[in-house]
Amino acid sequence: MDAQSRGRAENIDPADQWVLNPNTGEYELRLSSSAAQSPVPGPRRPNSRGGNGSAPRRREDPAAGETRGSGRQRGGEVPPPRSGRRRGTEPEQPQGRRNRRPVKKKGKAKKILAWTAGGTAFVVIAAGAAGYLYLKHLEGNVTTTDVGSAAKDGFSKDDAFNILIIGTDKRTGKGNKGYGDPNSVGHADTNILLHVSKDRTNATALSIPRDLVVDVPDCQTIQPDGSEKVIPGSRQVRFNESLGQEGRDPGCTMRTVKEVTGITPDHFVMVDFNAVKTLTTAVDGVDVCLAHAVNDKDSHLHLPAGPSKVQGEQALAFVRTRHSWGNAGDLDRIKVQQQFMASLMRKMTSGDTLTNPSKLLDLAEAATKALTVDKGIGKVSTLKDVALEMKKVPTKNISFVTVPVLDNPADGIYHKTVIVNPNAAPPVFDAIRDDVSFTDVKKKEKAAKDAQAARLKGSRSAAADVRVRVMNGGAQAGSAQDTLQWLQNDVGVAKSENAGNAPAELAKTTLEYAPDQASQARELAHLMGLSGSALKPGKSVTNTQGLPAMTLTLGKDFKGAGVSLTAPKKAPKVDGKTTANEVKCAG
């Protein structure tokens, strides 16, 4: 290399010499012969002439990125000069300024892209790792309780769901000496069964009074050592004894809810006194309103009339106060707690909270530390899914209602406890169980519902011409036989038979029929009070006489032979019903 060429080579920016090696698919540093070589050289292909370099290409067939006659290529090996080839050596071609200008621009761009891509990847990986570690940290905050078969194993985003929210009177932490029984094992002091509709257009929060007289069923619990223990039930006791008393766990409370309402809770969330303090502090307070000033010596609540913001100790005093509301009873306190919960929901889903990273982190920490849940929703990712599904429901369609009750006549004039109102309560329970909203909502599945309703329209066969096999698919034991007797003896469906248990349990009762059995299906639906959604066009089966028959499968929603399964189109009116978007003053 002459001095002129060497001088030009020494002035070359190494960044200009990054080129793509087609053999490896990687970028390599290509310097002049006097400069240091790339520490990661690409492999050289054997020379067909016996040299160490690549075989020379014909001048009429330039390599990709090489211009004809330029003596330069953008990638791969740089061909040696002709003089070097004749001597059997292949020194690298000197690279002057005329050969560097295009490469310099491309080389710098590639270098910048390489560094930028690497830096971005590092940030993404670091953020992902931090997010994963934080998620595991939050997961460590959550306390889970195994309640066995009382709760579902997992959470489905596609179904309606029921979560039992339990507030206990158990004291934990500091500063709770003024509340509840200091020796309490943690009774079910505040109880709300939250039902979220399948289409997420509405939700219902049903408050269950702690002083409601109920029968607590036998309860199978799982002990700390993994063994199982059945705790005997109790008759005619307060609802709050379904938890803590005799060692009962939240699963016992869930089973008691089902016993009283006929609604099956899918999961539970349990909180204690401290949860109210930490959650309200995390969202920087909850707005409340009082119809009159309160100075309660028992709960230590001191607030003026009108709007106020409460958090921490003051928020706990607000939800624990009883003697300052209405008739100083638990039912009046429930109304105040519903208003408080609605305000907390509004605050948690407000833009002020959701767009504030600091508040969100505080809320995540507070919520996970405050909760005890069943194993089915024990993961933070699952709790997040539950929260996101609940967030889809507009606050104006979240209804707060209380189990309709009557004063317990056994108490005489003291009215210490209440009983379920036998006339007003069942329609409320049915509406929740049948996924009927307590507010006017526009259903998302109108077209599907119209198609289902159309199945009921048309001619109906005579009852004597209906052929059906009855199976039990989740109803109470003996339901198939009871239905068979009712069909044959009461409504004249003589061509019916008991086909035993179905292969799998169903949530809803179904009637499957072939196209030519539609008129029979409509008649049976009329007799039994089946909705259009219960009718499933499909195929017939062969009965014991060798004739085609329909299949009636009694699901978990089956209420008894002769009891209509058609859900009401509207929920009943309930005294004291409120919605989460309403702002009311407690008093």
Coordinates of C-alpha atoms in Angstrom, one line a residue:
M1 CA 0.0 0.0 0.0
D2 CA 1.5 3.4 -1.0
A3 CA 1.7 6.4 1.4
Q4 CA -1.2 8.1 -0.2
S5 CA -3.5 5.1 0.2
R6 CA -2.2 4.5 3.7
G7 CA -2.9 8.0 4.7
R8 CA -6.4 7.8 3.5
A9 CA -6.9 4.5 5.3
E10 CA -5.7 5.9 8.6
N11 CA -8.3 8.7 8.4
I12 CA -11.2 6.2 7.9
D13 CA -13.7 6.2 10.7
P14 CA -14.0 2.5 11.9
A15 CA -17.8 3.0 12.1
D16 CA -17.7 3.4 8.3
Q17 CA -16.3 -0.1 7.9
W18 CA -19.3 -2.1 9.3
V19 CA -20.5 -4.3 6.5
L20 CA -22.9 -7.2 6.2
N21 CA -21.2 -10.6 5.8
P22 CA -23.6 -12.7 3.7
N23 CA -22.1 -15.9 5.0
T24 CA -23.0 -15.2 8.6
G25 CA -25.8 -12.6 8.3
E26 CA -24.0 -10.4 10.8
Y27 CA -22.2 -7.0 10.5
E28 CA -18.4 -7.1 10.7
L29 CA -15.8 -4.4 11.0
R30 CA -13.6 -4.3 7.8
L31 CA -10.5 -2.1 8.1
S32 CA -7.5 -1.6 5.9
S33 CA -4.5 -4.0 6.2
S34 CA -2.7 -1.6 8.5
A35 CA -5.6 -1.3 10.9
A36 CA -6.7 -3.8 13.6
Q37 CA -9.2 -6.4 12.4
S38 CA -12.6 -7.1 13.8
P39 CA -12.4 -9.4 16.8
V40 CA -15.2 -11.5 15.4
P41 CA -14.2 -12.1 11.8
G42 CA -16.6 -13.9 9.5
P43 CA -15.7 -17.3 8.1
R44 CA -14.0 -17.3 4.7
R45 CA -15.1 -19.6 2.0
P46 CA -12.4 -21.7 0.4
N47 CA -10.8 -20.2 -2.8
S48 CA -11.2 -22.4 -5.8
R49 CA -7.7 -21.1 -6.9
G50 CA -6.2 -22.5 -3.6
G51 CA -6.0 -19.1 -1.9
N52 CA -7.4 -18.1 1.5
G53 CA -9.9 -15.5 0.1
S54 CA -13.1 -15.9 -1.8
A55 CA -13.0 -16.9 -5.4
P56 CA -12.9 -13.9 -7.8
R57 CA -16.2 -13.0 -9.5
R58 CA -16.4 -12.3 -13.1
R59 CA -16.5 -8.5 -13.8
E60 CA -19.8 -8.9 -15.8
D61 CA -21.4 -10.5 -12.7
P62 CA -21.0 -8.0 -9.8
A63 CA -22.1 -9.1 -6.3
A64 CA -25.1 -7.6 -4.6
G65 CA -24.3 -4.0 -3.5
E66 CA -21.3 -3.8 -5.9
T67 CA -21.3 -1.4 -8.8
R68 CA -19.8 -2.4 -12.1
G69 CA -16.2 -1.2 -12.3
S70 CA -16.2 0.5 -8.9
G71 CA -14.0 -2.1 -7.2
R72 CA -16.3 -1.8 -4.2
Q73 CA -19.1 -3.9 -2.6
R74 CA -21.4 -3.1 0.3
G75 CA -21.3 -6.6 1.9
G76 CA -19.3 -9.8 2.0
E77 CA -15.6 -10.0 1.2
V78 CA -13.8 -7.2 -0.6
P79 CA -12.1 -8.6 -3.8
P80 CA -8.3 -8.3 -3.7
P81 CA -6.5 -6.1 -6.4
R82 CA -5.4 -7.9 -9.6
S83 CA -1.7 -7.6 -8.8
G84 CA -2.3 -9.5 -5.5
R85 CA -4.0 -12.2 -7.3
R86 CA -1.2 -12.8 -9.8
R87 CA 1.3 -13.1 -6.9
G88 CA -1.0 -15.5 -5.1
T89 CA -1.6 -13.1 -2.2
E90 CA -4.8 -11.2 -1.6
P91 CA -4.3 -8.0 0.3
E92 CA -7.4 -6.0 1.2
Q93 CA -8.3 -3.3 -1.3
P94 CA -7.3 0.2 -0.1
Q95 CA -10.5 2.2 0.6
G96 CA -10.2 5.9 -0.5
R97 CA -12.6 8.7 -0.1
R98 CA -14.3 8.1 -3.4
N99 CA -15.2 4.7 -2.1
R100 CA -16.3 5.8 1.4
R101 CA -19.1 8.4 1.0
P102 CA -22.1 6.1 0.5
V103 CA -20.8 3.5 3.1
K104 CA -20.3 6.2 5.7
K105 CA -23.9 7.2 5.7
K106 CA -25.2 3.7 5.7
G107 CA -22.7 2.5 8.3
K108 CA -23.5 5.2 10.8
A109 CA -27.2 4.6 10.3
K110 CA -26.7 0.9 11.0
K111 CA -24.6 1.6 14.0
I112 CA -27.2 3.9 15.5
L113 CA -30.0 1.4 14.7
A114 CA -27.9 -1.4 16.3
W115 CA -27.4 0.7 19.5
T116 CA -31.0 1.9 19.6
A117 CA -32.4 -1.6 19.1
G118 CA -30.1 -3.0 21.8
G119 CA -31.0 -0.2 24.2
T120 CA -34.7 -0.6 23.6
A121 CA -34.6 -4.4 24.0
F122 CA -32.8 -3.9 27.3
V123 CA -35.4 -1.4 28.5
V124 CA -38.2 -3.7 27.5
I125 CA -36.6 -6.7 29.2
A126 CA -35.8 -4.7 32.3
A127 CA -39.4 -3.4 32.5
G128 CA -40.8 -6.9 31.9
A129 CA -38.6 -8.3 34.6
A130 CA -39.5 -5.5 37.0
G131 CA -43.2 -6.0 36.2
Y132 CA -42.9 -9.7 36.8
L133 CA -41.1 -9.2 40.1
Y134 CA -43.7 -6.6 41.3
L135 CA -46.5 -9.0 40.3
K136 CA -44.9 -11.7 42.4
H137 CA -44.5 -9.2 45.2
L138 CA -48.2 -8.4 45.1
E139 CA -49.1 -12.0 44.9
G140 CA -47.2 -12.5 48.2
N141 CA -49.5 -9.9 49.8
V142 CA -52.7 -11.9 49.1
T143 CA -53.9 -14.3 51.7
T144 CA -55.8 -17.4 50.4
T145 CA -58.1 -19.8 52.2
D146 CA -58.9 -23.2 50.8
V147 CA -62.7 -23.7 51.1
G148 CA -62.8 -26.8 49.0
S149 CA -65.9 -27.3 46.8
A150 CA -67.6 -24.2 48.2
A151 CA -65.8 -22.1 45.6
K152 CA -65.0 -22.6 42.0
D153 CA -61.5 -23.6 40.9
G154 CA -61.0 -20.7 38.6
F155 CA -62.6 -17.6 37.1
S156 CA -64.3 -17.3 33.7
K157 CA -64.5 -14.0 31.8
D158 CA -67.4 -15.2 29.7
D159 CA -70.0 -16.1 32.5
A160 CA -72.0 -14.3 35.0
F161 CA -70.4 -14.5 38.4
N162 CA -71.2 -14.1 42.1
I163 CA -68.7 -12.9 44.7
L164 CA -69.5 -12.9 48.4
I165 CA -67.8 -9.9 50.1
I166 CA -67.4 -10.5 53.8
G167 CA -66.4 -7.8 56.3
T168 CA -65.4 -9.4 59.6
D169 CA -65.4 -7.8 63.0
K170 CA -62.0 -9.3 63.8
R171 CA -59.4 -6.9 65.1
T172 CA -56.1 -6.9 63.4
G173 CA -53.3 -4.3 63.6
K174 CA -53.1 -1.2 65.7
G175 CA -55.8 1.4 66.5
N176 CA -58.9 -0.9 66.4
K177 CA -59.6 -1.0 70.1
G178 CA -62.7 1.0 69.8
Y179 CA -64.5 -1.3 67.4
G180 CA -66.2 -4.7 67.7
D181 CA -65.8 -7.5 70.2
P182 CA -62.1 -7.6 71.3
N183 CA -62.4 -11.4 71.6
S184 CA -64.2 -12.0 68.4
V185 CA -63.0 -14.9 66.2
G186 CA -64.1 -12.9 63.2
H187 CA -67.8 -13.1 62.5
A188 CA -69.6 -12.2 59.2
D189 CA -70.4 -8.7 60.3
T190 CA -71.0 -7.1 56.8
N191 CA -72.1 -9.3 53.9
I192 CA -72.7 -8.3 50.3
L193 CA -73.4 -10.8 47.5
L194 CA -72.2 -9.1 44.3
H195 CA -73.7 -10.5 41.1
V196 CA -72.2 -9.4 37.8
S197 CA -74.3 -10.1 34.7
K198 CA -73.0 -12.2 31.9
D199 CA -73.2 -9.4 29.4
R200 CA -71.6 -7.0 31.9
T201 CA -74.4 -4.4 31.4
N202 CA -75.4 -4.5 35.1
A203 CA -74.5 -5.8 38.5
T204 CA -76.4 -6.2 41.8
A205 CA -75.0 -5.9 45.3
L206 CA -77.3 -7.8 47.7
S207 CA -76.7 -6.9 51.4
I208 CA -77.4 -9.7 53.9
P209 CA -78.1 -8.4 57.4
R210 CA -75.8 -9.9 60.0
D211 CA -78.8 -10.3 62.4
L212 CA -80.9 -12.3 59.9
V213 CA -82.0 -15.5 61.5
V214 CA -81.0 -18.5 59.3
D215 CA -80.2 -22.2 59.4
V216 CA -76.4 -22.7 59.0
P217 CA -75.8 -26.0 57.1
D218 CA -73.2 -28.6 58.0
C219 CA -69.9 -27.4 56.6
Q220 CA -66.9 -29.3 55.4
T221 CA -63.7 -27.4 56.3
I222 CA -60.1 -27.9 55.5
Q223 CA -57.8 -27.7 58.5
P224 CA -54.3 -26.2 58.5
D225 CA -52.7 -29.7 58.3
G226 CA -54.8 -30.5 55.2
S227 CA -57.3 -32.8 56.9
E228 CA -61.0 -32.3 56.5
K229 CA -63.5 -31.7 59.3
V230 CA -67.3 -31.4 59.1
I231 CA -68.6 -28.7 61.4
P232 CA -72.2 -29.4 62.4
G233 CA -74.8 -26.9 61.3
S234 CA -77.0 -24.7 63.6
R235 CA -80.6 -23.9 63.4
Q236 CA -82.2 -20.5 63.9
V237 CA -79.0 -18.5 64.6
R238 CA -77.8 -15.1 63.4
F239 CA -76.2 -15.1 59.9
N240 CA -73.0 -13.6 61.3
E241 CA -72.4 -17.0 63.1
S242 CA -71.8 -18.6 59.7
L243 CA -68.2 -17.5 60.0
G244 CA -65.8 -17.9 62.9
Q245 CA -68.3 -19.7 65.2
E246 CA -67.2 -23.3 66.0
G247 CA -64.3 -22.8 63.6
R248 CA -66.4 -22.1 60.5
D249 CA -64.5 -20.7 57.5
P250 CA -65.7 -18.5 54.6
G251 CA -66.9 -21.6 52.8
C252 CA -69.5 -22.1 55.5
T253 CA -70.8 -18.5 54.9
M254 CA -70.9 -19.2 51.2
R255 CA -73.0 -22.4 51.8
T256 CA -75.3 -20.4 54.2
V257 CA -75.9 -17.8 51.4
K258 CA -76.9 -20.6 49.1
E259 CA -79.2 -22.1 51.8
V260 CA -80.9 -18.8 52.3
T261 CA -81.1 -17.4 48.8
G262 CA -80.8 -20.3 46.4
I263 CA -77.9 -18.3 44.8
T264 CA -74.5 -20.1 44.6
P265 CA -71.5 -17.8 45.4
D266 CA -68.6 -18.6 43.0
H267 CA -65.9 -16.9 45.1
F268 CA -65.4 -14.9 48.3
V269 CA -63.4 -11.8 49.3
M270 CA -62.9 -11.2 53.0
V271 CA -61.7 -8.0 54.6
D272 CA -61.3 -6.8 58.2
F273 CA -61.3 -3.4 59.9
N274 CA -57.9 -2.4 58.5
A275 CA -59.0 -2.9 54.9
V276 CA -61.3 0.1 55.1
K277 CA -58.6 2.3 56.5
T278 CA -55.9 1.3 54.0
L279 CA -58.1 1.3 50.9
T280 CA -59.6 4.7 51.6
T281 CA -56.1 6.1 52.3
A282 CA -54.8 4.7 49.0
V283 CA -57.4 6.6 47.0
D284 CA -56.8 9.8 49.0
G285 CA -60.2 9.6 50.7
V286 CA -63.8 8.8 49.9
D287 CA -66.6 11.5 49.5
V288 CA -69.6 11.1 51.8
C289 CA -72.5 13.3 52.7
L290 CA -74.5 13.6 55.9
A291 CA -78.0 14.9 56.3
H292 CA -77.1 16.1 59.8
A293 CA -74.0 16.5 61.9
V294 CA -72.7 13.4 63.7
N295 CA -70.9 13.2 67.0
D296 CA -70.9 9.5 67.9
K297 CA -69.2 8.6 71.2
D298 CA -69.2 4.9 70.4
S299 CA -67.6 5.0 67.0
H300 CA -65.8 8.3 67.5
L301 CA -67.2 9.7 64.3
H302 CA -67.3 13.5 64.3
L303 CA -68.5 15.1 61.0
P304 CA -70.5 18.2 60.1
A305 CA -73.7 18.1 58.0
G306 CA -73.2 18.1 54.2
P307 CA -70.3 16.7 52.1
S308 CA -67.1 15.5 53.7
K309 CA -64.1 13.3 52.7
V310 CA -63.1 10.5 55.0
Q311 CA -60.2 8.1 55.0
G312 CA -58.3 5.9 57.4
E313 CA -59.6 5.9 60.9
Q314 CA -62.4 8.3 60.1
A315 CA -63.6 6.1 57.2
L316 CA -63.7 3.0 59.5
A317 CA -65.7 5.0 62.0
F318 CA -68.1 6.0 59.3
V319 CA -69.0 2.5 58.2
R320 CA -69.0 1.2 61.8
T321 CA -71.4 3.9 63.1
R322 CA -74.9 2.6 63.9
H323 CA -76.5 4.7 66.5
S324 CA -76.4 7.9 64.5
W325 CA -78.5 6.6 61.5
G326 CA -82.3 6.3 61.4
N327 CA -83.5 3.9 64.0
A328 CA -80.0 3.2 65.2
G329 CA -80.2 -0.4 63.9
D330 CA -78.2 -2.6 61.6
L331 CA -80.5 -2.1 58.6
D332 CA -80.0 1.6 58.6
R333 CA -76.2 1.1 58.9
I334 CA -76.4 -1.2 55.9
K335 CA -77.9 1.7 53.8
V336 CA -75.0 3.9 54.8
Q337 CA -72.5 1.2 54.0
Q338 CA -74.0 0.8 50.6
Q339 CA -73.7 4.6 50.0
F340 CA -70.1 4.4 51.2
M341 CA -69.3 1.4 48.9
A342 CA -70.8 3.2 45.9
S343 CA -68.6 6.3 46.6
L344 CA -65.5 4.1 47.0
M345 CA -66.3 2.4 43.6
R346 CA -66.7 5.8 42.0
K347 CA -63.4 6.9 43.4
M348 CA -61.5 3.8 42.5
T349 CA -62.6 4.0 38.8
S350 CA -62.3 7.7 38.5
G351 CA -59.8 9.3 36.1
D352 CA -58.1 10.9 39.0
T353 CA -57.1 7.4 40.3
L354 CA -56.7 5.5 37.1
T355 CA -54.3 8.1 35.6
N356 CA -52.2 8.5 38.7
P357 CA -49.5 5.9 38.8
S358 CA -48.7 6.6 42.4
K359 CA -52.3 6.1 43.5
L360 CA -52.6 3.0 41.4
L361 CA -49.5 1.5 43.1
D362 CA -50.8 2.4 46.5
L363 CA -54.1 0.9 45.7
A364 CA -52.5 -2.3 44.4
E365 CA -50.5 -2.6 47.6
A366 CA -53.4 -1.8 49.9
A367 CA -55.9 -4.0 48.1
T368 CA -53.7 -7.1 48.0
K369 CA -52.7 -6.7 51.6
A370 CA -56.3 -6.2 52.7
L371 CA -57.8 -9.2 51.0
T372 CA -58.3 -12.8 51.9
V373 CA -59.7 -14.8 49.0
D374 CA -60.4 -18.4 47.9
K375 CA -57.8 -20.2 45.9
G376 CA -59.8 -19.9 42.7
I377 CA -59.0 -16.2 42.5
G378 CA -55.9 -16.2 44.6
K379 CA -53.5 -15.0 41.9
V380 CA -53.1 -11.3 41.3
S381 CA -53.6 -11.8 37.6
T382 CA -57.0 -13.4 38.3
L383 CA -57.9 -10.6 40.7
K384 CA -57.0 -8.2 37.9
D385 CA -59.3 -10.1 35.5
V386 CA -62.2 -9.9 38.0
A387 CA -61.6 -6.1 38.5
L388 CA -61.5 -5.5 34.7
E389 CA -64.7 -7.4 34.2
M390 CA -66.4 -5.5 37.0
K391 CA -65.1 -2.2 35.5
K392 CA -67.1 -2.9 32.3
V393 CA -70.4 -2.4 34.3
P394 CA -71.6 1.3 34.2
T395 CA -72.0 2.7 37.7
K396 CA -75.5 3.7 36.9
N397 CA -76.4 0.0 36.5
I398 CA -74.9 -1.2 39.7
S399 CA -77.8 -1.7 42.1
F400 CA -77.6 -1.9 45.9
V401 CA -80.5 -3.8 47.5
T402 CA -81.0 -5.5 50.8
V403 CA -82.6 -8.8 51.5
P404 CA -86.3 -8.0 52.2
V405 CA -86.9 -8.9 55.8
L406 CA -89.4 -8.7 58.6
D407 CA -88.9 -8.2 62.4
N408 CA -88.5 -11.6 64.0
P409 CA -91.8 -12.3 65.9
A410 CA -89.8 -14.4 68.4
D411 CA -88.1 -11.3 69.7
G412 CA -91.3 -9.8 71.0
I413 CA -91.1 -6.0 71.2
Y414 CA -87.3 -5.8 71.2
H415 CA -86.7 -6.5 67.5
K416 CA -83.1 -7.7 67.9
T417 CA -83.2 -10.0 64.8
V418 CA -85.0 -10.2 61.5
I419 CA -86.3 -13.0 59.2
V420 CA -86.6 -13.3 55.5
N421 CA -89.8 -11.8 54.1
P422 CA -91.4 -14.9 52.6
N423 CA -93.3 -12.9 50.0
A424 CA -90.9 -10.1 48.9
A425 CA -87.6 -11.9 49.1
P426 CA -88.0 -14.9 46.7
P427 CA -88.6 -12.6 43.6
V428 CA -85.4 -10.7 44.4
F429 CA -83.4 -13.9 44.8
D430 CA -84.9 -15.3 41.5
A431 CA -84.0 -12.1 39.6
I432 CA -80.4 -12.3 40.7
R433 CA -80.2 -16.0 40.0
D434 CA -81.7 -15.6 36.5
D435 CA -79.3 -12.7 35.7
V436 CA -82.1 -10.1 35.5
S437 CA -81.1 -6.4 36.0
F438 CA -82.6 -4.2 38.7
T439 CA -82.0 -1.2 36.3
D440 CA -83.2 -0.6 32.8
V441 CA -80.3 -1.6 30.5
K442 CA -79.9 -2.1 26.8
K443 CA -79.0 -5.7 26.2
K444 CA -76.0 -6.4 23.9
E445 CA -77.5 -9.7 22.7
K446 CA -80.8 -8.5 21.4
A447 CA -80.5 -10.4 18.1
A448 CA -79.7 -13.6 19.8
K449 CA -82.6 -13.2 22.3
D450 CA -84.9 -12.5 19.4
A451 CA -83.8 -15.7 17.7
Q452 CA -84.4 -17.7 20.9
A453 CA -87.8 -16.2 21.4
A454 CA -88.7 -17.2 17.8
R455 CA -88.3 -20.9 18.7
L456 CA -91.4 -20.6 20.9
K457 CA -93.6 -19.2 18.1
G458 CA -95.6 -21.6 15.9
S459 CA -98.0 -24.5 16.2
R460 CA -97.9 -26.8 19.2
S461 CA -98.5 -30.6 19.4
A462 CA -101.0 -32.1 21.7
A463 CA -99.5 -33.2 25.1
A464 CA -100.3 -36.8 24.3
D465 CA -98.1 -36.6 21.2
V466 CA -95.0 -35.3 23.0
R467 CA -92.3 -37.9 23.4
V468 CA -89.5 -37.0 25.7
R469 CA -86.7 -38.6 27.8
V470 CA -86.0 -36.9 31.1
M471 CA -82.4 -36.7 32.5
N472 CA -81.0 -35.2 35.7
G473 CA -78.1 -32.9 34.8
G474 CA -77.5 -31.1 38.1
A475 CA -80.9 -30.7 39.7
Q476 CA -81.6 -32.1 43.1
A477 CA -81.6 -35.9 43.4
G478 CA -85.0 -37.4 42.4
S479 CA -85.9 -34.5 40.2
A480 CA -86.1 -36.6 37.0
Q481 CA -88.5 -39.0 38.6
D482 CA -90.6 -36.2 40.1
T483 CA -90.8 -34.5 36.7
L484 CA -91.8 -37.7 35.0
Q485 CA -94.7 -38.3 37.4
W486 CA -95.8 -34.7 37.0
L487 CA -95.7 -35.0 33.2
Q488 CA -97.6 -38.2 33.0
N489 CA -100.1 -37.6 35.8
D490 CA -100.7 -33.8 35.7
V491 CA -100.3 -32.6 32.2
G492 CA -100.9 -35.7 30.0
V493 CA -97.4 -36.3 28.6
A494 CA -97.8 -40.0 28.7
K495 CA -95.0 -40.7 26.3
S496 CA -92.3 -39.7 28.7
E497 CA -89.6 -41.8 30.5
N498 CA -86.8 -41.4 33.0
A499 CA -83.4 -41.7 31.4
G500 CA -81.4 -41.3 34.6
N501 CA -78.4 -39.0 35.1
A502 CA -76.9 -36.9 32.2
P503 CA -73.3 -37.4 31.3
A504 CA -72.4 -33.9 32.6
E505 CA -74.0 -31.3 34.9
L506 CA -75.6 -28.2 33.3
A507 CA -76.2 -24.8 34.8
K508 CA -79.4 -24.4 32.8
T509 CA -82.2 -26.8 31.9
T510 CA -82.2 -27.7 28.2
L511 CA -84.6 -29.4 25.7
E512 CA -82.9 -30.8 22.6
Y513 CA -85.0 -31.8 19.7
A514 CA -84.9 -32.6 16.0
P515 CA -86.3 -30.2 13.3
D516 CA -89.4 -32.3 12.9
Q517 CA -90.0 -32.2 16.6
A518 CA -90.3 -28.4 16.9
S519 CA -94.0 -28.5 17.6
Q520 CA -93.5 -31.0 20.4
A521 CA -90.8 -28.8 21.8
R522 CA -93.0 -25.8 21.9
E523 CA -95.7 -27.7 23.7
L524 CA -93.4 -29.0 26.3
A525 CA -91.9 -25.5 26.8
H526 CA -95.4 -24.2 27.3
L527 CA -96.2 -26.8 29.9
M528 CA -93.0 -26.4 31.8
G529 CA -92.4 -22.7 31.4
L530 CA -89.2 -23.1 29.5
S531 CA -87.7 -20.0 27.8
G532 CA -86.6 -19.9 24.2
S533 CA -82.9 -20.1 25.3
A534 CA -83.7 -23.6 26.9
L535 CA -84.7 -25.0 23.5
K536 CA -81.7 -26.5 21.6
P537 CA -82.3 -27.5 18.0
G538 CA -80.3 -30.7 17.4
K539 CA -81.2 -34.3 17.0
S540 CA -83.6 -36.8 18.4
V541 CA -82.8 -39.9 20.4
T542 CA -84.5 -43.3 20.5
N543 CA -86.7 -44.1 23.4
T544 CA -87.3 -47.5 24.9
Q545 CA -90.1 -48.2 22.4
G546 CA -87.7 -47.6 19.5
L547 CA -89.3 -44.2 18.6
P548 CA -87.6 -40.8 18.2
A549 CA -87.8 -38.7 21.3
M550 CA -86.6 -35.3 22.6
T551 CA -84.1 -35.0 25.5
L552 CA -85.0 -32.9 28.5
T553 CA -82.0 -32.3 30.8
L554 CA -82.8 -30.8 34.2
G555 CA -80.0 -28.3 35.1
K556 CA -79.0 -26.7 38.4
D557 CA -81.6 -24.0 37.8
F558 CA -84.4 -26.5 38.0
K559 CA -86.8 -25.5 40.7
G560 CA -89.1 -28.4 40.9
A561 CA -91.7 -30.3 38.9
G562 CA -94.3 -28.0 37.6
V563 CA -92.4 -24.8 38.6
S564 CA -91.9 -22.4 35.7
L565 CA -88.3 -21.8 34.6
T566 CA -89.1 -18.7 32.6
A567 CA -87.1 -15.8 34.1
P568 CA -89.0 -12.6 34.7
K569 CA -88.2 -9.8 32.2
K570 CA -87.9 -7.3 34.9
A571 CA -86.7 -7.5 38.5
P572 CA -89.1 -6.6 41.3
K573 CA -89.2 -3.2 42.9
V574 CA -87.3 -3.2 46.2
D575 CA -87.7 -0.6 48.9
G576 CA -84.5 1.3 49.5
K577 CA -82.8 0.3 46.2
T578 CA -80.0 2.6 45.1
T579 CA -77.4 2.7 42.3
A580 CA -73.7 3.3 42.4
N581 CA -73.9 6.6 40.5
E582 CA -76.3 8.2 43.1
V583 CA -75.0 10.6 45.7
K584 CA -77.1 10.5 48.8
C585 CA -76.7 12.0 52.3
A586 CA -76.7 9.6 55.2
G587 CA -79.0 10.5 58.0

